[in-house]
Amino acid sequence: MITLDKLLDSLQKMGFAIDRQPFDNNSLIYQISNLTESAPLDLHTLYILSTHKLSASLRNRIEEFTEGPLIILDIPRHPSLSFDVITLNEESNATIVWNILNNRLLEENLTQMDIASLYSLVLNGSGIDALTRHAEELLGYPVSICDNSYTIISASPAMHNMPFGLDESSDGLFLSTGEIESLRRLQIEDKIYSTTEAFFVNTPDHPDTNWIFSAIRINRVMNGYVAICLPSNVTATPRQLSVATALARLCSLEMQKHDYFIEQTGLQYETFLSDLLDGRFVDIHRINSRLKLLNRKIGSYFCLALFDRLSPSGSDFFNKQQLSHMRQLFVNSMSIIYRNIIVLLINQDTPINLNEEFLTPFREFAQRNNLRVVLSQPFADLSKTHVFFTQAHTYLKIAEQLPQDKTLSLSCEALPYILFTNTDTSTLESCIHYHLFQLQDYDSVYHTEFIPTLRAYIRMDRNMTKAACMLHIHRSTFFYRIKKIEELLDISITDSHLLFLYEISFMIWDYLLNA
């Protein structure tokens, strides 16, 4: 079976333009038939009406069919019919149209048979290696399954014979460093992370080959991908792309069956880190002795990163491979699943600065995996870990209600919002400076834009040039507005105490709007 839109798309690719299409694009089509006097009528058939003269009896049969609208492609473009039909922009050869549609339907049926044979392997418990081998037999090209740490989970026989791409050692089979650099430089890895269906690509790094990639996801988290190698003169067909997509989804099932998703990391330090987050240690010497027993090298400066989902995924499990990947971002870091979130304890020998270089890996990891991350304030006393966890965890929950849509937040920015959440709404509203209400009323009556102007001025660190640029207005226009605000409120825009009150008021205002 195939959807109606895919069938009609095959016509359009062959140069036929659709003039009118009144049916549901997602209607499933099981067969294609000529619309004749003796043709059985069925909702899942695409009928081709090729005769110029439509008999009264056939018209009556169509009009009296009450199960639903029949899907009819009217080749002669009849000028008036009492029922809906699909029409092309000009009268066409019915035989050519018939052949194109039937070939596409046959291709789709063969594709579904291929996919069904893959599913049967999963149902029979044959394993991921059997899936990979069978995919190579179906497609006729080398197939590999790679996880997001670039370990080759499975490779078909022909893939093992590839002259490039794989490094084999006593630890297993891995994607070579050169291939990893190529995937990143050509932004193929980014596309794998961002797409849900298989896609075709030709890379300048390997002019003799083309590739199909398809992401493997578990609970929307990218855990690896399928890679299929094609000759340079071969372009991926819809069938190959569909099989690759199905293979990726079946690999997801296999990966979950084999303990890729667990609640615990299984590492020795797990209980110790739980105790640390619970605040069960007060003696730093005891902490150090435990770390020594665990053979963990510890620095002098620390920070916690807390990861949670941006939206519910239907599962309480996180991916063991993802935890491993996060630990690679920072040497000596420790990760754990704690209170149903991922907690990463970062430590290093030099002071931690929450600058862009430090934050970028967290932001990218969170964006790619549909997560929100909050970083605690850096600290030096490991016995205070539970204090900084509580601070970051509180802000992680608050961040869901904040007006800003942030993937990454810093708990050092949390103070105002923690205060807001512990204050009732009416009290908060009464704390908004009355000048803002005056400007809001003035804007409403005289159609000025004094509130956006003042907000931009504060947001751009009191820099009028940057604020004017933010509002897309001329600098002189911004100066004029500020002058009018000063006159209206009888203030000086250089009053730092007043500007602080305005800034807090804007934060309360936005918080209440999103509460």
mmCIF file of N, CA, C and O in Angstrom, residues 7-89:
data_model
loop_
_atom_site.group_PDB
_atom_site.id
_atom_site.type_symbol
_atom_site.label_atom_id
_atom_site.label_comp_id
_atom_site.label_asym_id
_atom_site.label_seq_id
_atom_site.Cartn_x
_atom_site.Cartn_y
_atom_site.Cartn_z
ATOM 1 N N LEU A 7 1.881 8.529 -4.652
ATOM 2 C CA LEU A 7 1.568 8.091 -6.014
ATOM 3 C C LEU A 7 1.537 9.274 -6.982
ATOM 4 O O LEU A 7 2.137 9.236 -8.063
ATOM 5 N N LEU A 8 0.846 10.323 -6.581
ATOM 6 C CA LEU A 8 0.745 11.496 -7.454
ATOM 7 C C LEU A 8 2.094 12.181 -7.608
ATOM 8 O O LEU A 8 2.382 12.759 -8.659
ATOM 9 N N ASP A 9 2.920 12.103 -6.574
ATOM 10 C CA ASP A 9 4.261 12.687 -6.668
ATOM 11 C C ASP A 9 5.075 11.989 -7.757
ATOM 12 O O ASP A 9 5.891 12.622 -8.438
ATOM 13 N N SER A 10 4.857 10.676 -7.942
ATOM 14 C CA SER A 10 5.575 9.961 -9.004
ATOM 15 C C SER A 10 5.188 10.484 -10.379
ATOM 16 O O SER A 10 6.019 10.519 -11.298
ATOM 17 N N LEU A 11 3.938 10.906 -10.538
ATOM 18 C CA LEU A 11 3.516 11.522 -11.804
ATOM 19 C C LEU A 11 4.189 12.878 -12.012
ATOM 20 O O LEU A 11 4.668 13.193 -13.101
ATOM 21 N N GLN A 12 4.213 13.659 -10.948
ATOM 22 C CA GLN A 12 4.802 14.998 -11.051
ATOM 23 C C GLN A 12 6.292 14.933 -11.371
ATOM 24 O O GLN A 12 6.812 15.767 -12.109
ATOM 25 N N LYS A 13 6.969 13.933 -10.824
ATOM 26 C CA LYS A 13 8.395 13.777 -11.119
ATOM 27 C C LYS A 13 8.635 13.420 -12.588
ATOM 28 O O LYS A 13 9.726 13.648 -13.111
ATOM 29 N N MET A 14 7.621 12.859 -13.233
ATOM 30 C CA MET A 14 7.727 12.506 -14.646
ATOM 31 C C MET A 14 7.186 13.610 -15.548
ATOM 32 O O MET A 14 6.993 13.410 -16.757
ATOM 33 N N GLY A 15 6.898 14.779 -14.978
ATOM 34 C CA GLY A 15 6.502 15.938 -15.783
ATOM 35 C C GLY A 15 5.022 16.194 -15.881
ATOM 36 O O GLY A 15 4.599 17.121 -16.589
ATOM 37 N N PHE A 16 4.205 15.403 -15.186
ATOM 38 C CA PHE A 16 2.759 15.619 -15.208
ATOM 39 C C PHE A 16 2.391 16.569 -14.071
ATOM 40 O O PHE A 16 2.709 16.298 -12.906
ATOM 41 N N ALA A 17 1.711 17.629 -14.385
ATOM 42 C CA ALA A 17 1.308 18.602 -13.371
ATOM 43 C C ALA A 17 -0.126 18.337 -12.936
ATOM 44 O O ALA A 17 -1.010 18.124 -13.767
ATOM 45 N N ILE A 18 -0.354 18.342 -11.620
ATOM 46 C CA ILE A 18 -1.699 18.121 -11.078
ATOM 47 C C ILE A 18 -2.458 19.441 -11.107
ATOM 48 O O ILE A 18 -2.004 20.451 -10.572
ATOM 49 N N ASP A 19 -3.636 19.416 -11.726
ATOM 50 C CA ASP A 19 -4.451 20.635 -11.810
ATOM 51 C C ASP A 19 -5.426 20.717 -10.635
ATOM 52 O O ASP A 19 -5.659 21.780 -10.083
ATOM 53 N N ARG A 20 -5.985 19.565 -10.245
ATOM 54 C CA ARG A 20 -6.964 19.545 -9.156
ATOM 55 C C ARG A 20 -6.847 18.226 -8.405
ATOM 56 O O ARG A 20 -6.758 17.165 -9.014
ATOM 57 N N GLN A 21 -6.842 18.331 -7.027
ATOM 58 C CA GLN A 21 -6.720 17.130 -6.219
ATOM 59 C C GLN A 21 -7.592 17.310 -4.971
ATOM 60 O O GLN A 21 -7.137 17.845 -3.965
ATOM 61 N N PRO A 22 -8.845 16.865 -5.012
ATOM 62 C CA PRO A 22 -9.779 17.143 -3.911
ATOM 63 C C PRO A 22 -9.783 16.102 -2.793
ATOM 64 O O PRO A 22 -10.600 16.196 -1.874
ATOM 65 N N PHE A 23 -8.884 15.101 -2.850
ATOM 66 C CA PHE A 23 -8.942 14.000 -1.886
ATOM 67 C C PHE A 23 -7.857 14.141 -0.810
ATOM 68 O O PHE A 23 -6.905 14.906 -0.960
ATOM 69 N N ASP A 24 -8.002 13.355 0.227
ATOM 70 C CA ASP A 24 -7.033 13.328 1.329
ATOM 71 C C ASP A 24 -5.714 12.735 0.837
ATOM 72 O O ASP A 24 -5.677 11.605 0.358
ATOM 73 N N ASN A 25 -4.643 13.507 0.964
ATOM 74 C CA ASN A 25 -3.338 13.042 0.498
ATOM 75 C C ASN A 25 -2.868 11.778 1.197
ATOM 76 O O ASN A 25 -2.071 11.012 0.665
ATOM 77 N N ASN A 26 -3.329 11.564 2.434
ATOM 78 C CA ASN A 26 -2.881 10.400 3.204
ATOM 79 C C ASN A 26 -3.735 9.157 2.979
ATOM 80 O O ASN A 26 -3.540 8.149 3.668
ATOM 81 N N SER A 27 -4.675 9.221 2.046
ATOM 82 C CA SER A 27 -5.493 8.042 1.732
ATOM 83 C C SER A 27 -4.598 6.898 1.260
ATOM 84 O O SER A 27 -3.697 7.096 0.424
ATOM 85 N N LEU A 28 -4.820 5.707 1.789
ATOM 86 C CA LEU A 28 -4.011 4.550 1.415
ATOM 87 C C LEU A 28 -4.560 3.913 0.144
ATOM 88 O O LEU A 28 -5.771 3.669 0.026
ATOM 89 N N ILE A 29 -3.659 3.620 -0.780
ATOM 90 C CA ILE A 29 -4.037 3.010 -2.059
ATOM 91 C C ILE A 29 -3.431 1.607 -2.127
ATOM 92 O O ILE A 29 -2.215 1.426 -1.995
ATOM 93 N N TYR A 30 -4.314 0.609 -2.320
ATOM 94 C CA TYR A 30 -3.853 -0.774 -2.410
ATOM 95 C C TYR A 30 -3.677 -1.235 -3.853
ATOM 96 O O TYR A 30 -2.882 -2.136 -4.128
ATOM 97 N N GLN A 31 -4.447 -0.643 -4.746
ATOM 98 C CA GLN A 31 -4.345 -1.064 -6.142
ATOM 99 C C GLN A 31 -4.786 0.068 -7.066
ATOM 100 O O GLN A 31 -5.396 1.042 -6.631
ATOM 101 N N ILE A 32 -4.471 -0.096 -8.356
ATOM 102 C CA ILE A 32 -4.863 0.860 -9.390
ATOM 103 C C ILE A 32 -5.694 0.091 -10.417
ATOM 104 O O ILE A 32 -5.342 -1.023 -10.805
ATOM 105 N N SER A 33 -6.798 0.695 -10.814
ATOM 106 C CA SER A 33 -7.714 -0.019 -11.714
ATOM 107 C C SER A 33 -8.337 0.962 -12.698
ATOM 108 O O SER A 33 -8.530 2.145 -12.383
ATOM 109 N N ASN A 34 -8.654 0.460 -13.907
ATOM 110 C CA ASN A 34 -9.430 1.256 -14.854
ATOM 111 C C ASN A 34 -10.879 1.330 -14.375
ATOM 112 O O ASN A 34 -11.439 0.327 -13.905
ATOM 113 N N LEU A 35 -11.461 2.510 -14.484
ATOM 114 C CA LEU A 35 -12.843 2.684 -14.070
ATOM 115 C C LEU A 35 -13.758 2.268 -15.234
ATOM 116 O O LEU A 35 -13.911 2.997 -16.217
ATOM 117 N N THR A 36 -14.306 1.070 -15.117
ATOM 118 C CA THR A 36 -15.165 0.521 -16.171
ATOM 119 C C THR A 36 -16.502 0.111 -15.573
ATOM 120 O O THR A 36 -16.715 0.154 -14.359
ATOM 121 N N GLU A 37 -17.407 -0.306 -16.451
ATOM 122 C CA GLU A 37 -18.737 -0.724 -16.008
ATOM 123 C C GLU A 37 -18.666 -1.871 -15.003
ATOM 124 O O GLU A 37 -19.467 -1.955 -14.078
ATOM 125 N N SER A 38 -17.693 -2.783 -15.211
ATOM 126 C CA SER A 38 -17.632 -3.991 -14.384
ATOM 127 C C SER A 38 -16.644 -3.876 -13.220
ATOM 128 O O SER A 38 -16.507 -4.810 -12.425
ATOM 129 N N ALA A 39 -15.926 -2.771 -13.096
ATOM 130 C CA ALA A 39 -14.911 -2.634 -12.050
ATOM 131 C C ALA A 39 -15.554 -2.600 -10.667
ATOM 132 O O ALA A 39 -16.492 -1.829 -10.441
ATOM 133 N N PRO A 40 -15.089 -3.472 -9.741
ATOM 134 C CA PRO A 40 -15.622 -3.398 -8.368
ATOM 135 C C PRO A 40 -15.188 -2.079 -7.725
ATOM 136 O O PRO A 40 -14.065 -1.610 -7.936
ATOM 137 N N LEU A 41 -16.064 -1.473 -6.958
ATOM 138 C CA LEU A 41 -15.781 -0.161 -6.365
ATOM 139 C C LEU A 41 -15.212 -0.339 -4.951
ATOM 140 O O LEU A 41 -15.762 -1.101 -4.142
ATOM 141 N N ASP A 42 -14.126 0.387 -4.677
ATOM 142 C CA ASP A 42 -13.415 0.199 -3.407
ATOM 143 C C ASP A 42 -12.756 1.521 -3.001
ATOM 144 O O ASP A 42 -12.224 2.253 -3.857
ATOM 145 N N LEU A 43 -12.748 1.821 -1.710
ATOM 146 C CA LEU A 43 -12.207 3.093 -1.221
ATOM 147 C C LEU A 43 -10.685 3.179 -1.346
ATOM 148 O O LEU A 43 -10.125 4.272 -1.352
ATOM 149 N N HIS A 44 -10.004 2.026 -1.401
ATOM 150 C CA HIS A 44 -8.541 2.013 -1.416
ATOM 151 C C HIS A 44 -7.969 1.707 -2.804
ATOM 152 O O HIS A 44 -6.858 1.205 -2.935
ATOM 153 N N THR A 45 -8.756 1.998 -3.820
ATOM 154 C CA THR A 45 -8.310 1.842 -5.202
ATOM 155 C C THR A 45 -8.230 3.214 -5.858
ATOM 156 O O THR A 45 -9.119 4.050 -5.655
ATOM 157 N N LEU A 46 -7.167 3.451 -6.620
ATOM 158 C CA LEU A 46 -7.091 4.654 -7.446
ATOM 159 C C LEU A 46 -7.603 4.267 -8.831
ATOM 160 O O LEU A 46 -7.007 3.438 -9.524
ATOM 161 N N TYR A 47 -8.743 4.854 -9.226
ATOM 162 C CA TYR A 47 -9.363 4.538 -10.506
ATOM 163 C C TYR A 47 -8.895 5.522 -11.568
ATOM 164 O O TYR A 47 -8.848 6.736 -11.338
ATOM 165 N N ILE A 48 -8.565 4.949 -12.733
ATOM 166 C CA ILE A 48 -8.207 5.785 -13.877
ATOM 167 C C ILE A 48 -9.384 5.803 -14.841
ATOM 168 O O ILE A 48 -9.805 4.757 -15.361
ATOM 169 N N LEU A 49 -9.925 6.996 -15.035
ATOM 170 C CA LEU A 49 -11.036 7.184 -15.963
ATOM 171 C C LEU A 49 -10.454 7.669 -17.286
ATOM 172 O O LEU A 49 -9.972 8.791 -17.396
ATOM 173 N N SER A 50 -10.445 6.771 -18.282
ATOM 174 C CA SER A 50 -9.775 7.099 -19.543
ATOM 175 C C SER A 50 -10.739 7.321 -20.711
ATOM 176 O O SER A 50 -10.336 7.833 -21.754
ATOM 177 N N THR A 51 -11.979 6.943 -20.552
ATOM 178 C CA THR A 51 -12.932 7.115 -21.654
ATOM 179 C C THR A 51 -13.478 8.539 -21.681
ATOM 180 O O THR A 51 -13.687 9.158 -20.633
ATOM 181 N N HIS A 52 -13.683 9.050 -22.885
ATOM 182 C CA HIS A 52 -14.208 10.401 -23.017
ATOM 183 C C HIS A 52 -15.706 10.458 -22.732
ATOM 184 O O HIS A 52 -16.225 11.485 -22.277
ATOM 185 N N LYS A 53 -16.409 9.364 -23.041
ATOM 186 C CA LYS A 53 -17.849 9.320 -22.813
ATOM 187 C C LYS A 53 -18.141 8.413 -21.626
ATOM 188 O O LYS A 53 -17.796 7.239 -21.625
ATOM 189 N N LEU A 54 -18.755 8.992 -20.636
ATOM 190 C CA LEU A 54 -19.079 8.265 -19.414
ATOM 191 C C LEU A 54 -20.544 7.849 -19.467
ATOM 192 O O LEU A 54 -21.440 8.700 -19.557
ATOM 193 N N SER A 55 -20.799 6.535 -19.431
ATOM 194 C CA SER A 55 -22.167 6.038 -19.569
ATOM 195 C C SER A 55 -23.008 6.431 -18.359
ATOM 196 O O SER A 55 -22.488 6.640 -17.256
ATOM 197 N N ALA A 56 -24.287 6.482 -18.571
ATOM 198 C CA ALA A 56 -25.212 6.844 -17.495
ATOM 199 C C ALA A 56 -25.179 5.824 -16.368
ATOM 200 O O ALA A 56 -25.258 6.172 -15.186
ATOM 201 N N SER A 57 -25.041 4.541 -16.735
ATOM 202 C CA SER A 57 -25.033 3.487 -15.707
ATOM 203 C C SER A 57 -23.797 3.598 -14.811
ATOM 204 O O SER A 57 -23.868 3.402 -13.597
ATOM 205 N N LEU A 58 -22.627 3.929 -15.421
ATOM 206 C CA LEU A 58 -21.408 4.080 -14.622
ATOM 207 C C LEU A 58 -21.503 5.307 -13.720
ATOM 208 O O LEU A 58 -21.089 5.283 -12.560
ATOM 209 N N ARG A 59 -22.075 6.383 -14.278
ATOM 210 C CA ARG A 59 -22.285 7.584 -13.452
ATOM 211 C C ARG A 59 -23.147 7.245 -12.226
ATOM 212 O O ARG A 59 -22.845 7.655 -11.101
ATOM 213 N N ASN A 60 -24.224 6.480 -12.483
ATOM 214 C CA ASN A 60 -25.134 6.132 -11.391
ATOM 215 C C ASN A 60 -24.420 5.280 -10.339
ATOM 216 O O ASN A 60 -24.625 5.462 -9.136
ATOM 217 N N ARG A 61 -23.586 4.325 -10.793
ATOM 218 C CA ARG A 61 -22.860 3.465 -9.849
ATOM 219 C C ARG A 61 -21.971 4.304 -8.918
ATOM 220 O O ARG A 61 -21.912 4.076 -7.712
ATOM 221 N N ILE A 62 -21.275 5.278 -9.523
ATOM 222 C CA ILE A 62 -20.363 6.129 -8.736
ATOM 223 C C ILE A 62 -21.145 6.998 -7.763
ATOM 224 O O ILE A 62 -20.796 7.122 -6.579
ATOM 225 N N GLU A 63 -22.229 7.613 -8.255
ATOM 226 C CA GLU A 63 -23.021 8.528 -7.430
ATOM 227 C C GLU A 63 -23.745 7.798 -6.312
ATOM 228 O O GLU A 63 -24.001 8.367 -5.240
ATOM 229 N N GLU A 64 -24.079 6.509 -6.538
ATOM 230 C CA GLU A 64 -24.822 5.754 -5.533
ATOM 231 C C GLU A 64 -23.911 5.037 -4.539
ATOM 232 O O GLU A 64 -24.391 4.406 -3.589
ATOM 233 N N PHE A 65 -22.583 5.134 -4.723
ATOM 234 C CA PHE A 65 -21.634 4.504 -3.799
ATOM 235 C C PHE A 65 -21.585 5.344 -2.512
ATOM 236 O O PHE A 65 -21.181 6.504 -2.524
ATOM 237 N N THR A 66 -22.016 4.753 -1.414
ATOM 238 C CA THR A 66 -22.215 5.524 -0.175
ATOM 239 C C THR A 66 -21.123 5.312 0.881
ATOM 240 O O THR A 66 -21.151 5.956 1.925
ATOM 241 N N GLU A 67 -20.165 4.427 0.631
ATOM 242 C CA GLU A 67 -19.149 4.130 1.652
ATOM 243 C C GLU A 67 -18.134 5.251 1.811
ATOM 244 O O GLU A 67 -17.428 5.330 2.812
ATOM 245 N N GLY A 68 -18.045 6.122 0.826
ATOM 246 C CA GLY A 68 -17.085 7.222 0.881
ATOM 247 C C GLY A 68 -16.732 7.670 -0.520
ATOM 248 O O GLY A 68 -17.171 7.068 -1.506
ATOM 249 N N PRO A 69 -15.933 8.725 -0.646
ATOM 250 C CA PRO A 69 -15.580 9.218 -1.985
ATOM 251 C C PRO A 69 -14.609 8.281 -2.696
ATOM 252 O O PRO A 69 -13.585 7.880 -2.135
ATOM 253 N N LEU A 70 -14.940 7.902 -3.923
ATOM 254 C CA LEU A 70 -14.023 7.106 -4.737
ATOM 255 C C LEU A 70 -12.931 8.019 -5.287
ATOM 256 O O LEU A 70 -13.191 9.162 -5.683
ATOM 257 N N ILE A 71 -11.711 7.513 -5.288
ATOM 258 C CA ILE A 71 -10.578 8.317 -5.750
ATOM 259 C C ILE A 71 -10.387 8.047 -7.240
ATOM 260 O O ILE A 71 -9.993 6.943 -7.648
ATOM 261 N N ILE A 72 -10.665 9.059 -8.051
ATOM 262 C CA ILE A 72 -10.698 8.891 -9.503
ATOM 263 C C ILE A 72 -9.767 9.910 -10.152
ATOM 264 O O ILE A 72 -9.813 11.103 -9.830
ATOM 265 N N LEU A 73 -8.926 9.420 -11.079
ATOM 266 C CA LEU A 73 -8.061 10.290 -11.876
ATOM 267 C C LEU A 73 -8.693 10.402 -13.260
ATOM 268 O O LEU A 73 -8.758 9.429 -14.015
ATOM 269 N N ASP A 74 -9.170 11.580 -13.575
ATOM 270 C CA ASP A 74 -9.907 11.812 -14.829
ATOM 271 C C ASP A 74 -8.927 12.263 -15.915
ATOM 272 O O ASP A 74 -8.560 13.431 -15.991
ATOM 273 N N ILE A 75 -8.500 11.318 -16.763
ATOM 274 C CA ILE A 75 -7.526 11.628 -17.815
ATOM 275 C C ILE A 75 -8.106 12.562 -18.880
ATOM 276 O O ILE A 75 -7.476 13.549 -19.272
ATOM 277 N N PRO A 76 -9.357 12.322 -19.395
ATOM 278 C CA PRO A 76 -9.885 13.194 -20.470
ATOM 279 C C PRO A 76 -10.316 14.583 -19.984
ATOM 280 O O PRO A 76 -10.660 15.429 -20.808
ATOM 281 N N ARG A 77 -10.341 14.812 -18.677
ATOM 282 C CA ARG A 77 -10.758 16.115 -18.149
ATOM 283 C C ARG A 77 -12.193 16.449 -18.574
ATOM 284 O O ARG A 77 -12.438 17.390 -19.339
ATOM 285 N N HIS A 78 -13.129 15.651 -18.095
ATOM 286 C CA HIS A 78 -14.534 15.891 -18.419
ATOM 287 C C HIS A 78 -14.956 17.268 -17.916
ATOM 288 O O HIS A 78 -14.629 17.648 -16.778
ATOM 289 N N PRO A 79 -15.708 17.995 -18.710
ATOM 290 C CA PRO A 79 -16.057 19.371 -18.339
ATOM 291 C C PRO A 79 -16.991 19.469 -17.132
ATOM 292 O O PRO A 79 -16.929 20.419 -16.381
ATOM 293 N N SER A 80 -17.856 18.484 -16.942
ATOM 294 C CA SER A 80 -18.782 18.568 -15.808
ATOM 295 C C SER A 80 -19.091 17.174 -15.294
ATOM 296 O O SER A 80 -19.518 16.300 -16.045
ATOM 297 N N LEU A 81 -18.819 16.983 -13.992
ATOM 298 C CA LEU A 81 -19.127 15.715 -13.344
ATOM 299 C C LEU A 81 -19.791 16.017 -12.011
ATOM 300 O O LEU A 81 -19.514 17.044 -11.371
ATOM 301 N N SER A 82 -20.639 15.118 -11.555
ATOM 302 C CA SER A 82 -21.345 15.330 -10.296
ATOM 303 C C SER A 82 -20.573 14.769 -9.104
ATOM 304 O O SER A 82 -21.097 14.728 -7.999
ATOM 305 N N PHE A 83 -19.356 14.314 -9.326
ATOM 306 C CA PHE A 83 -18.521 13.779 -8.245
ATOM 307 C C PHE A 83 -17.096 14.316 -8.417
ATOM 308 O O PHE A 83 -16.706 14.762 -9.498
ATOM 309 N N ASP A 84 -16.316 14.277 -7.316
ATOM 310 C CA ASP A 84 -14.950 14.812 -7.325
ATOM 311 C C ASP A 84 -14.017 13.887 -8.089
ATOM 312 O O ASP A 84 -14.118 12.654 -8.012
ATOM 313 N N VAL A 85 -13.064 14.498 -8.792
ATOM 314 C CA VAL A 85 -12.030 13.743 -9.505
ATOM 315 C C VAL A 85 -10.715 14.511 -9.427
ATOM 316 O O VAL A 85 -10.691 15.716 -9.194
ATOM 317 N N ILE A 86 -9.632 13.778 -9.624
ATOM 318 C CA ILE A 86 -8.307 14.392 -9.781
ATOM 319 C C ILE A 86 -8.119 14.675 -11.262
ATOM 320 O O ILE A 86 -8.461 13.845 -12.117
ATOM 321 N N THR A 87 -7.567 15.844 -11.573
ATOM 322 C CA THR A 87 -7.306 16.159 -12.980
ATOM 323 C C THR A 87 -5.872 16.632 -13.143
ATOM 324 O O THR A 87 -5.281 17.233 -12.239
ATOM 325 N N LEU A 88 -5.312 16.328 -14.311
ATOM 326 C CA LEU A 88 -4.004 16.844 -14.697
ATOM 327 C C LEU A 88 -4.211 18.149 -15.447
ATOM 328 O O LEU A 88 -5.326 18.476 -15.865
ATOM 329 N N ASN A 89 -3.151 18.906 -15.631
ATOM 330 C CA ASN A 89 -3.333 20.227 -16.256
ATOM 331 C C ASN A 89 -3.613 20.147 -17.753
ATOM 332 O O ASN A 89 -3.948 21.138 -18.385
#
